[in-house]
Amino acid sequence: MSETLLHSTLENRSSKIQSYRLFINGEYVDASIGATFEDINPVNGQVIARVSEANVDDVDRAVQAAKRAMSGEWGKMGTNARLDLLSRVADRIMDRFDEFLEAEIADTGKPVSWAKAIDIPRGAANFRLFANLVRNVPNESYQTDTEDGFGALNYAIRVPLGVVGVICPWNLPLLLMTWKVAPALACGNTVVVKPSEETPGTATLLGEVMNEVGVPAGVYNVVHGFGPGSAGEALTQHPDVAAITFTGESQTGAAIMKRVADGVKPVSFELGGKNPALVFADADFSAAVSGVARSTFANCGQVCLCSERVYVERSIFDRFVEALTDRAGKLKMGDPFQGSTTMGPLISKEHREKVLGYYELAREEGGTVVTGGGVPELEDPYSNGSFVQPTILTGLSENARVVKEEVFGPVCHVQPFDSEEEALAMANDTEYGLCAALWTQNLSRAHRLAAQIDVGITWINSWLLRDLRTPFGGTGISGIGREGGIHSVNFYSELRNVCVKL
Ligand code: NAD
Ligand code: 6OD
């Protein structure tokens, strides 16, 4: 990948408006009534694409194509042949790395350094992992005693669920979409994907890859649109969709759950977070500062795993806040294709209003804005983007809304603590339970706390270090179920037991 090439492509993109169509039954098609919406580049506010907006009929077309594919070539294909195809999808994403990178950056404005290290490689890695894993999944069997002495043999088989509806957010579009599509396809299902309306690009491009490697028509389908009253809701209500896998806000998860309840369909939900980072005085200070700077500001704070509540042992509190403030001041905003840019914009002007609202609320709730708290002064064209300042807050009560509610921006509140018990109590005082980061060199303390913090994932002296085989998910309103490794296989396939009397 050459950065010069990417840079000039960004300039070209500014003048060339893309067309993102629906991908149904292996073909790019317009929405049935020709409806479209605009896809905006959050770096400069320019329209980058017109996107076909699916209605109920289009969603039905996609679901029917996916259903037909289940009983066609795909449904009959052997496991190894199917998984070979998915390995080729991974290879082809890497072959077309620059195109995925450009599409992802155009939609999100995230810095190239982040997108090329995280988003696109993970898109490929998700397919590679599940192609390998499903080849090696054993099934249970039991020899059962019977009164006649001949016994019985019980064995389990796995079958796909059918058509899986995949509803995705905008923050890590390719990564989070393939995190669900790859295991769903590896288990033999077909999918209808509803990408976020903010980030339709990479899901659309993936359709080309599916065709190039020979994934049969109808296995991977993409319907664009919005949530309520649009493609998202239509997918959740479709009677031929067997399961819904969703990543997004907790409130949206609740709305989807109500919609699927009548059909008693399985759901897998990866939802919001209000994640704590705990920094003890015995931590490696500079590693903790770097780690918390990363876990607060990465992807402009738009990772569900970001730390928005930072608890620091009182003896190092002032020094820590000063050092974190210094890190915030060094973040550079601007052209995402420049290697020197380290922070992108928020996803949209609408989301910026929400984040700025929380900055204002922090002041109203009596907090101190140590740094940031507003919109940065940037030259054109970035002044038309959705940039906000990285922000550090102190002095808020633990009951303040800013400390309780997910902001999803580059902001944290830093609170001092005097004891491990106090830090633990504050960390757990939330409805959310996605992840935590612990910074300490006392390993007994680290393990003790990891067992007591009520979250799905605890990082000790690290953050976002991922092994895709591990269970991933949240407690409380941060999610339902676990994905990753065998946990994804357990969601995307159904176990059936066969009992043979011998
Ligand atoms: P969102 O909930 O607003 O939207 C996510 C998707 O759901 C979009 O495709 C949207 O169109 C669709 N949608 C919205 N309402 C719907 C409805 N009623 N029926 C069907 N579909 C509907 O989330 P977002 O703003 O795109 O993403 C940010 C949120 O996602 C944050 O809360 C973040 O914490 C969360 N998130 C969680 C994880 C995780 O792994 N736990 C990962 C990424 C993002
Ligand atoms: O790394 C992953 O697998 C994952 N699901 C990350 C989620 C990030 C949330 O924004």
Coordinates of C-alpha atoms and ligand atoms in Angstrom, one line a residue:
M1 CA 0.0 0.0 0.0
S2 CA 1.4 3.4 -0.9
E3 CA 0.3 6.5 1.1
T4 CA 0.8 8.7 -1.9
L5 CA -1.6 6.6 -3.9
L6 CA -4.1 6.7 -1.1
H7 CA -3.7 10.4 -0.6
S8 CA -4.4 11.2 -4.3
T9 CA -7.4 8.8 -4.2
L10 CA -8.9 10.8 -1.3
E11 CA -8.7 13.9 -3.5
N12 CA -10.3 12.0 -6.4
R13 CA -13.0 10.8 -4.1
S14 CA -13.8 14.3 -3.1
S15 CA -14.9 15.1 -6.6
K16 CA -16.4 11.7 -7.5
I17 CA -19.6 10.5 -5.9
Q18 CA -19.8 6.8 -5.5
S19 CA -23.0 4.7 -5.9
Y20 CA -23.6 2.1 -3.3
R21 CA -26.3 -0.3 -4.3
L22 CA -27.9 -3.2 -2.6
F23 CA -26.2 -6.6 -3.0
I24 CA -28.9 -9.3 -3.5
N25 CA -28.5 -12.8 -4.9
G26 CA -24.9 -12.0 -6.1
E27 CA -25.9 -8.8 -8.0
Y28 CA -25.8 -5.1 -7.3
V29 CA -29.3 -3.8 -7.6
D30 CA -31.2 -0.5 -7.0
A31 CA -33.8 -0.3 -4.3
S32 CA -37.3 -1.2 -5.8
I33 CA -38.7 2.3 -5.6
G34 CA -35.3 3.9 -6.4
A35 CA -34.9 5.6 -3.0
T36 CA -31.4 6.8 -2.0
F37 CA -29.8 8.5 0.8
E38 CA -26.4 10.4 1.1
D39 CA -23.3 9.0 2.6
I40 CA -21.2 11.9 4.1
N41 CA -17.5 12.1 4.7
P42 CA -17.1 13.2 8.3
V43 CA -13.7 14.7 7.6
N44 CA -15.0 17.5 5.3
G45 CA -18.8 17.1 5.2
Q46 CA -18.8 16.2 1.5
V47 CA -21.2 13.7 0.0
I48 CA -19.1 10.7 -1.0
A49 CA -21.9 8.3 -2.1
R50 CA -25.5 7.9 -2.9
V51 CA -26.8 4.8 -1.3
S52 CA -29.8 2.7 -2.3
E53 CA -32.3 2.6 0.5
A54 CA -34.0 -0.8 0.9
N55 CA -37.6 -1.0 1.9
V56 CA -39.6 -4.0 3.2
D57 CA -39.8 -5.5 -0.3
D58 CA -36.1 -5.2 -0.9
V59 CA -35.4 -6.8 2.5
D60 CA -37.8 -9.6 1.5
R61 CA -35.9 -10.1 -1.8
A62 CA -32.7 -10.4 0.1
V63 CA -34.1 -12.8 2.6
Q64 CA -35.7 -15.0 -0.1
A65 CA -32.4 -15.1 -2.0
A66 CA -30.6 -16.1 1.2
K67 CA -33.2 -18.8 1.9
R68 CA -32.9 -20.2 -1.6
A69 CA -29.1 -20.3 -1.2
M70 CA -29.6 -22.5 1.9
S71 CA -31.2 -25.2 -0.2
G72 CA -28.9 -24.7 -3.2
E73 CA -25.3 -25.2 -3.9
W74 CA -24.2 -23.6 -0.6
G75 CA -26.4 -25.8 1.5
K76 CA -25.1 -28.9 -0.2
M77 CA -21.5 -28.0 -0.2
G78 CA -19.1 -30.0 1.9
T79 CA -17.7 -28.3 5.0
N80 CA -14.1 -28.2 3.7
A81 CA -15.1 -26.7 0.3
R82 CA -17.2 -24.1 2.2
L83 CA -14.3 -23.2 4.5
D84 CA -11.8 -23.1 1.6
L85 CA -14.0 -20.4 0.0
L86 CA -14.0 -18.4 3.2
S87 CA -10.2 -18.6 3.4
R88 CA -10.1 -17.2 -0.1
V89 CA -12.4 -14.3 1.0
A90 CA -9.7 -13.5 3.6
D91 CA -7.0 -13.6 0.9
R92 CA -9.0 -11.4 -1.4
I93 CA -9.6 -8.8 1.2
M94 CA -5.8 -8.6 1.7
D95 CA -5.3 -8.4 -2.1
R96 CA -7.7 -5.5 -2.3
F97 CA -6.5 -4.0 1.0
D98 CA -6.1 -0.4 -0.4
E99 CA -9.7 -0.4 -1.7
F100 CA -11.1 -1.5 1.6
L101 CA -8.9 1.0 3.4
E102 CA -10.0 3.8 1.2
A103 CA -13.7 2.9 1.5
E104 CA -13.5 2.6 5.3
I105 CA -11.6 5.8 5.7
A106 CA -13.9 7.7 3.3
D107 CA -16.9 6.6 5.4
T108 CA -15.4 7.1 8.9
G109 CA -12.5 9.6 8.6
K110 CA -10.4 7.3 10.8
P111 CA -6.6 7.7 10.6
V112 CA -4.9 5.5 8.1
S113 CA -2.5 4.3 10.8
W114 CA -5.4 2.8 12.8
A115 CA -7.4 1.5 9.8
K116 CA -4.5 -0.3 8.2
A117 CA -3.4 -1.9 11.5
I118 CA -6.8 -2.8 12.9
D119 CA -9.9 -2.5 10.7
I120 CA -8.9 -4.1 7.4
P121 CA -6.5 -6.8 8.7
R122 CA -9.2 -7.9 11.2
G123 CA -11.7 -8.1 8.4
A124 CA -9.5 -10.7 6.8
A125 CA -8.5 -12.3 10.1
N126 CA -12.1 -12.9 11.0
F127 CA -12.7 -15.1 7.9
R128 CA -9.3 -16.9 8.4
L129 CA -10.0 -17.7 12.1
F130 CA -13.5 -19.1 11.6
A131 CA -12.5 -21.0 8.4
N132 CA -9.8 -22.8 10.5
L133 CA -11.8 -23.2 13.7
V134 CA -14.9 -24.8 12.2
R135 CA -12.7 -27.4 10.4
N136 CA -11.6 -28.5 13.9
V137 CA -14.7 -28.4 16.0
P138 CA -15.4 -31.7 17.7
N139 CA -18.9 -32.9 18.5
E140 CA -19.9 -34.6 21.8
S141 CA -20.8 -38.3 22.0
Y142 CA -21.7 -40.5 24.9
Q143 CA -22.0 -44.3 25.3
T144 CA -25.1 -44.8 27.4
D145 CA -26.0 -47.9 29.5
T146 CA -29.4 -49.5 29.0
E147 CA -31.2 -52.2 31.0
D148 CA -30.8 -54.8 28.2
G149 CA -27.1 -54.4 28.3
F150 CA -26.7 -53.4 24.6
G151 CA -26.5 -49.7 25.4
A152 CA -27.1 -46.7 23.3
L153 CA -24.9 -44.2 21.5
N154 CA -25.6 -40.5 21.7
Y155 CA -23.9 -38.1 19.4
A156 CA -24.4 -34.5 18.6
I157 CA -24.5 -32.9 15.2
R158 CA -24.3 -29.3 14.3
V159 CA -26.7 -27.7 11.7
P160 CA -26.8 -24.1 10.5
L161 CA -29.6 -21.9 11.7
G162 CA -30.7 -20.7 8.2
V163 CA -30.8 -17.0 7.2
V164 CA -29.1 -14.9 9.8
G165 CA -29.8 -11.1 10.0
V166 CA -26.6 -9.1 10.8
I167 CA -27.2 -5.5 11.9
C168 CA -24.0 -3.5 12.3
P169 CA -22.8 -0.1 13.7
W170 CA -20.5 2.5 12.1
N171 CA -17.5 2.6 14.4
L172 CA -15.5 -0.4 13.1
P173 CA -17.6 -1.3 10.0
L174 CA -15.7 -4.1 8.3
L175 CA -14.2 -5.5 11.5
L176 CA -17.6 -5.8 13.3
M177 CA -19.5 -6.9 10.3
T178 CA -17.1 -9.7 9.4
W179 CA -16.8 -10.7 13.1
K180 CA -20.4 -11.9 12.6
V181 CA -20.6 -12.8 8.9
A182 CA -17.5 -15.0 9.0
P183 CA -18.7 -17.4 11.7
A184 CA -22.2 -17.4 10.4
L185 CA -21.0 -18.5 6.9
A186 CA -18.4 -20.9 8.3
C187 CA -21.3 -22.6 10.1
G188 CA -23.2 -23.0 6.8
N189 CA -25.7 -20.2 7.2
T190 CA -26.5 -17.5 4.7
V191 CA -26.7 -13.8 5.8
V192 CA -28.5 -10.6 5.1
V193 CA -26.4 -7.7 6.4
K194 CA -27.7 -4.3 7.3
P195 CA -24.6 -2.1 7.6
S196 CA -24.9 1.2 9.4
E197 CA -26.4 4.0 7.3
E198 CA -23.3 6.0 8.1
T199 CA -20.8 3.4 6.7
P200 CA -22.2 1.5 3.7
G201 CA -18.9 1.2 1.8
T202 CA -16.9 -1.9 2.9
A203 CA -20.0 -4.1 3.2
T204 CA -20.9 -3.2 -0.4
L205 CA -17.3 -3.9 -1.6
L206 CA -17.3 -7.3 0.1
G207 CA -20.0 -8.4 -2.3
E208 CA -17.5 -8.1 -5.1
V209 CA -15.1 -10.3 -3.2
M210 CA -17.7 -12.9 -2.5
N211 CA -18.4 -13.1 -6.3
E212 CA -14.7 -13.2 -7.2
V213 CA -13.9 -16.2 -5.0
G214 CA -17.1 -18.1 -6.1
V215 CA -19.3 -17.8 -3.0
P216 CA -22.7 -18.8 -4.5
A217 CA -25.3 -16.1 -5.1
G218 CA -27.6 -15.4 -2.2
V219 CA -25.1 -16.5 0.5
Y220 CA -24.1 -12.9 1.3
N221 CA -26.6 -10.1 0.8
V222 CA -26.5 -6.5 1.8
V223 CA -29.5 -4.2 2.4
H224 CA -28.8 -0.5 3.1
G225 CA -31.0 1.8 5.1
F226 CA -31.9 2.9 8.6
G227 CA -33.2 1.3 11.7
P228 CA -36.8 2.0 12.8
G229 CA -39.3 2.0 9.9
S230 CA -36.6 1.0 7.5
A231 CA -34.3 -1.9 6.5
G232 CA -33.1 -2.7 10.0
E233 CA -36.6 -3.1 11.4
A234 CA -37.8 -5.0 8.4
L235 CA -35.0 -7.5 8.8
T236 CA -35.8 -8.0 12.5
Q237 CA -39.4 -8.7 11.7
H238 CA -39.0 -11.0 8.7
P239 CA -40.4 -14.4 9.5
D240 CA -37.8 -16.3 7.4
V241 CA -34.9 -14.8 9.4
A242 CA -33.8 -17.4 11.8
A243 CA -31.6 -15.3 14.2
I244 CA -30.5 -11.8 14.7
T245 CA -26.9 -10.8 15.5
F246 CA -26.5 -7.2 16.4
T247 CA -23.9 -4.7 17.5
G248 CA -24.9 -1.2 18.5
E249 CA -26.4 0.8 21.3
S250 CA -28.1 -0.9 24.3
Q251 CA -31.4 0.9 23.6
T252 CA -31.4 -0.3 20.0
G253 CA -30.8 -3.8 21.3
A254 CA -33.8 -3.5 23.6
A255 CA -36.0 -2.3 20.6
I256 CA -34.7 -5.2 18.4
M257 CA -35.4 -7.7 21.2
K258 CA -39.0 -6.7 21.4
R259 CA -39.3 -7.1 17.6
V260 CA -37.9 -10.6 17.5
A261 CA -39.7 -11.8 20.6
D262 CA -42.8 -12.9 18.8
G263 CA -40.8 -15.2 16.6
V264 CA -38.8 -16.6 19.6
K265 CA -35.6 -16.1 17.7
P266 CA -32.1 -16.3 19.1
V267 CA -30.2 -13.1 19.5
S268 CA -26.6 -12.2 20.0
F269 CA -26.1 -8.7 21.2
E270 CA -22.9 -6.7 21.5
L271 CA -24.0 -3.4 23.0
G272 CA -22.7 -0.2 24.7
G273 CA -20.2 0.3 27.5
K274 CA -19.2 2.8 30.1
N275 CA -15.9 1.1 30.8
P276 CA -13.6 1.7 33.8
A277 CA -9.8 1.9 33.7
L278 CA -8.2 1.5 37.2
V279 CA -4.7 2.9 37.7
F280 CA -2.9 1.9 40.8
A281 CA 0.1 3.8 42.2
D282 CA 2.2 0.6 41.7
A283 CA 1.5 0.6 37.9
D284 CA 4.3 1.2 35.4
F285 CA 3.4 4.9 35.2
S286 CA 4.3 5.6 31.6
A287 CA 2.7 2.4 30.3
A288 CA -0.5 3.3 32.2
V289 CA -0.6 6.8 30.8
S290 CA 0.0 5.5 27.2
G291 CA -2.6 2.7 27.7
V292 CA -5.3 5.0 29.1
A293 CA -4.6 7.7 26.4
R294 CA -5.1 4.9 23.8
S295 CA -8.2 3.4 25.5
T296 CA -9.7 6.9 25.8
F297 CA -8.9 8.5 22.4
A298 CA -8.5 5.6 20.0
N299 CA -10.8 5.9 17.0
C300 CA -11.9 9.3 18.5
G301 CA -13.3 7.4 21.5
Q302 CA -15.7 5.5 19.2
V303 CA -14.9 2.0 20.3
C304 CA -17.4 0.3 22.6
L305 CA -14.4 -0.8 24.7
C306 CA -13.0 2.7 25.3
S307 CA -12.4 3.9 28.8
E308 CA -14.8 6.7 29.7
R309 CA -14.3 6.3 33.5
V310 CA -10.7 6.4 34.8
Y311 CA -10.0 5.8 38.5
V312 CA -6.5 6.7 39.7
E313 CA -5.0 6.1 43.1
R314 CA -4.9 9.5 44.9
S315 CA -1.1 9.6 45.4
I316 CA -0.5 9.7 41.6
F317 CA -3.7 11.4 40.6
D318 CA -2.4 14.9 39.8
R319 CA 0.7 13.6 38.0
F320 CA -1.5 11.2 36.0
V321 CA -4.0 13.8 35.0
E322 CA -1.1 16.1 33.9
A323 CA 0.5 13.3 31.8
L324 CA -2.8 12.3 30.2
T325 CA -3.5 15.9 29.4
D326 CA -0.1 16.2 27.7
R327 CA -1.0 13.1 25.6
A328 CA -4.4 14.7 24.6
G329 CA -2.6 17.8 23.5
K330 CA -0.3 15.9 21.2
L331 CA -3.1 14.3 19.2
K332 CA -3.2 15.6 15.6
M333 CA -6.4 16.0 13.7
G334 CA -6.8 16.5 9.9
D335 CA -6.3 14.4 6.7
P336 CA -6.8 10.8 7.7
F337 CA -4.5 9.6 4.9
Q338 CA -1.5 11.4 6.4
G339 CA 0.5 9.1 8.6
S340 CA 1.0 12.0 11.1
T341 CA -2.8 12.3 11.8
T342 CA -3.6 10.5 15.0
M343 CA -7.2 11.4 15.6
G344 CA -10.1 11.5 13.2
P345 CA -13.5 13.1 13.4
L346 CA -16.7 11.8 15.1
I347 CA -18.9 9.9 12.6
S348 CA -21.3 12.7 11.9
K349 CA -22.4 16.2 12.8
E350 CA -25.4 14.7 14.6
H351 CA -23.1 12.6 16.8
R352 CA -20.9 15.6 17.4
E353 CA -24.0 17.5 18.8
K354 CA -24.5 14.6 21.2
V355 CA -20.9 14.6 22.4
L356 CA -20.7 18.4 22.7
G357 CA -23.9 18.1 24.7
Y358 CA -22.1 15.9 27.2
Y359 CA -19.2 18.3 27.3
E360 CA -21.7 21.1 28.2
L361 CA -23.5 18.8 30.7
A362 CA -20.2 18.1 32.4
R363 CA -19.8 21.8 33.1
E364 CA -23.4 22.1 34.3
E365 CA -22.9 19.1 36.6
G366 CA -20.0 20.9 38.3
G367 CA -17.1 19.2 36.5
T368 CA -13.8 20.7 35.6
V369 CA -12.8 20.6 31.9
V370 CA -9.0 20.0 32.3
T371 CA -8.5 20.1 28.5
G372 CA -10.7 20.2 25.4
G373 CA -14.4 20.5 25.9
G374 CA -15.3 22.0 22.5
V375 CA -14.6 22.0 18.7
P376 CA -11.0 22.4 17.5
E377 CA -10.0 25.2 15.2
L378 CA -9.1 23.6 12.0
E379 CA -8.4 24.9 8.5
D380 CA -10.6 24.1 5.5
P381 CA -11.8 21.6 4.5
Y382 CA -11.5 20.0 8.0
S383 CA -13.5 22.9 9.6
N384 CA -16.5 21.4 7.7
G385 CA -15.9 18.0 9.4
S386 CA -17.2 16.6 12.6
F387 CA -14.1 17.0 14.7
V388 CA -14.2 17.5 18.5
Q389 CA -11.4 18.2 21.0
P390 CA -10.1 15.3 23.0
T391 CA -11.4 16.0 26.5
I392 CA -10.5 15.2 30.1
L393 CA -12.9 15.9 32.9
T394 CA -12.4 15.8 36.7
G395 CA -14.5 16.7 39.7
L396 CA -17.8 15.1 38.8
S397 CA -19.9 13.1 41.3
E398 CA -20.1 9.4 40.5
N399 CA -23.8 10.0 40.1
A400 CA -23.4 12.6 37.4
R401 CA -25.0 11.7 34.1
V402 CA -21.7 12.2 32.3
V403 CA -20.2 9.5 34.5
K404 CA -23.2 7.2 34.1
E405 CA -24.1 7.4 30.4
E406 CA -22.1 6.3 27.4
V407 CA -20.8 9.3 25.5
F408 CA -19.0 7.5 22.7
G409 CA -16.5 10.3 22.1
P410 CA -12.8 11.1 23.0
V411 CA -13.5 11.9 26.6
C412 CA -12.9 10.4 30.0
H413 CA -13.7 11.5 33.6
V414 CA -10.8 10.9 36.0
Q415 CA -11.6 10.2 39.6
P416 CA -9.2 9.7 42.5
F417 CA -9.6 6.7 44.8
D418 CA -8.0 5.8 48.2
S419 CA -8.4 2.0 48.4
E420 CA -8.8 -1.1 46.2
E421 CA -12.3 -1.6 47.7
E422 CA -13.4 2.0 46.8
A423 CA -12.0 1.6 43.2
L424 CA -13.9 -1.7 42.8
A425 CA -17.1 -0.3 44.1
M426 CA -17.0 2.7 41.7
A427 CA -16.0 0.5 38.8
N428 CA -19.0 -1.8 39.4
D429 CA -21.5 1.0 40.0
T430 CA -22.9 1.0 36.4
E431 CA -25.6 -0.7 34.4
Y432 CA -23.1 -1.5 31.8
G433 CA -20.5 -4.4 32.0
L434 CA -18.5 -4.6 28.8
C435 CA -14.8 -4.3 29.7
A436 CA -12.3 -3.0 32.2
A437 CA -8.6 -2.2 32.1
L438 CA -6.4 -2.6 35.2
W439 CA -3.0 -1.0 35.5
T440 CA -0.9 -2.4 38.4
Q441 CA 2.2 -4.4 38.9
N442 CA 0.7 -6.3 41.8
L443 CA -0.4 -9.5 40.1
S444 CA -2.3 -10.7 43.2
R445 CA -4.4 -7.6 43.1
A446 CA -4.8 -7.8 39.4
H447 CA -6.2 -11.3 39.5
R448 CA -8.3 -10.6 42.6
L449 CA -9.9 -7.6 40.9
A450 CA -10.4 -9.3 37.6
A451 CA -12.6 -11.8 39.3
Q452 CA -14.7 -9.2 41.0
I453 CA -15.2 -6.6 38.2
D454 CA -18.6 -7.3 36.7
V455 CA -17.6 -7.1 33.0
G456 CA -17.2 -9.6 30.1
I457 CA -13.5 -8.7 29.4
T458 CA -10.8 -7.5 31.7
W459 CA -7.4 -6.3 30.4
I460 CA -4.5 -6.3 32.8
N461 CA -1.7 -3.9 31.8
S462 CA -3.1 -3.7 28.2
W463 CA -6.1 -2.7 26.2
L464 CA -7.7 -4.1 23.1
L465 CA -5.2 -7.0 22.9
R466 CA -7.4 -9.5 21.1
D467 CA -7.2 -13.2 20.7
L468 CA -10.2 -14.1 18.5
R469 CA -10.7 -17.5 20.1
T470 CA -11.6 -15.9 23.5
P471 CA -15.2 -15.2 24.7
F472 CA -16.2 -11.7 23.8
G473 CA -19.3 -10.0 25.2
G474 CA -20.8 -8.0 28.0
T475 CA -22.8 -8.3 31.2
G476 CA -25.8 -6.1 32.2
I477 CA -26.9 -3.8 29.4
S478 CA -23.7 -4.4 27.5
G479 CA -24.9 -7.4 25.8
I480 CA -26.4 -10.9 25.6
G481 CA -24.3 -13.9 24.8
R482 CA -20.7 -14.4 23.9
E483 CA -19.0 -14.5 20.5
G484 CA -15.5 -15.4 19.6
G485 CA -14.0 -18.9 18.9
I486 CA -16.3 -21.8 19.8
H487 CA -18.8 -19.3 21.4
S488 CA -19.6 -17.9 17.9
V489 CA -19.9 -21.5 16.6
N490 CA -22.3 -22.2 19.4
F491 CA -24.5 -19.2 18.4
Y492 CA -24.4 -19.7 14.6
S493 CA -25.1 -23.4 14.7
E494 CA -27.7 -25.5 16.4
L495 CA -26.7 -28.7 18.2
R496 CA -28.9 -31.7 17.7
N497 CA -28.6 -34.9 19.6
V498 CA -29.0 -38.3 17.9
C499 CA -29.7 -41.3 20.2
V500 CA -29.1 -44.7 18.7
K501 CA -30.2 -47.8 20.6
L502 CA -27.7 -50.5 20.0
Ligands
NAD1 P1 -27.0 2.1 16.8 O1 -27.7 1.1 17.8 O2 -27.6 3.4 16.6 O3 -27.1 1.4 15.3 C1 -26.6 0.2 15.0 C2 -27.3 -0.4 13.8 O4 -28.7 -0.7 14.2 C3 -27.4 0.5 12.6 O5 -27.2 -0.3 11.5 C4 -28.8 1.0 12.7 O6 -29.3 1.4 11.4 C5 -29.5 -0.2 13.2 N1 -30.8 0.1 13.9 C6 -31.1 1.2 14.7 N2 -32.4 1.0 15.2 C7 -32.8 -0.2 14.8 C8 -34.1 -0.9 15.0 N3 -35.0 -0.4 15.7 N4 -34.2 -2.1 14.4 C9 -33.2 -2.6 13.6 N5 -32.0 -2.0 13.4 C10 -31.8 -0.8 14.0 O7 -25.5 2.1 17.1 P2 -24.4 2.9 16.4 O8 -24.6 4.3 16.8 O9 -24.3 2.5 15.0 O10 -23.0 2.4 17.2 C11 -22.6 2.9 18.4 C12 -23.1 2.1 19.5 O11 -22.7 0.7 19.3 C13 -22.4 2.4 20.8 O12 -23.4 2.4 21.8 C14 -21.4 1.4 21.0 O13 -21.0 1.2 22.4 C15 -22.1 0.2 20.5 N6 -21.1 -0.8 20.1 C16 -20.9 -2.0 20.8 C17 -20.0 -2.9 20.5 C18 -19.8 -4.2 21.3 O14 -19.0 -5.0 20.8 N7 -20.3 -4.3 22.5 C19 -19.2 -2.7 19.3 C20 -19.4 -1.6 18.6 C21 -20.3 -0.6 19.0
6OD2 O1 -12.5 -7.0 18.6 C1 -13.7 -7.5 18.5 O2 -13.9 -8.6 18.1 C2 -14.8 -6.6 18.8 N1 -16.0 -7.2 18.7 C3 -14.6 -5.3 19.1 C4 -15.7 -4.4 19.4 C5 -15.4 -3.1 19.5 C6 -16.4 -2.2 19.8 O3 -16.5 -1.1 19.3

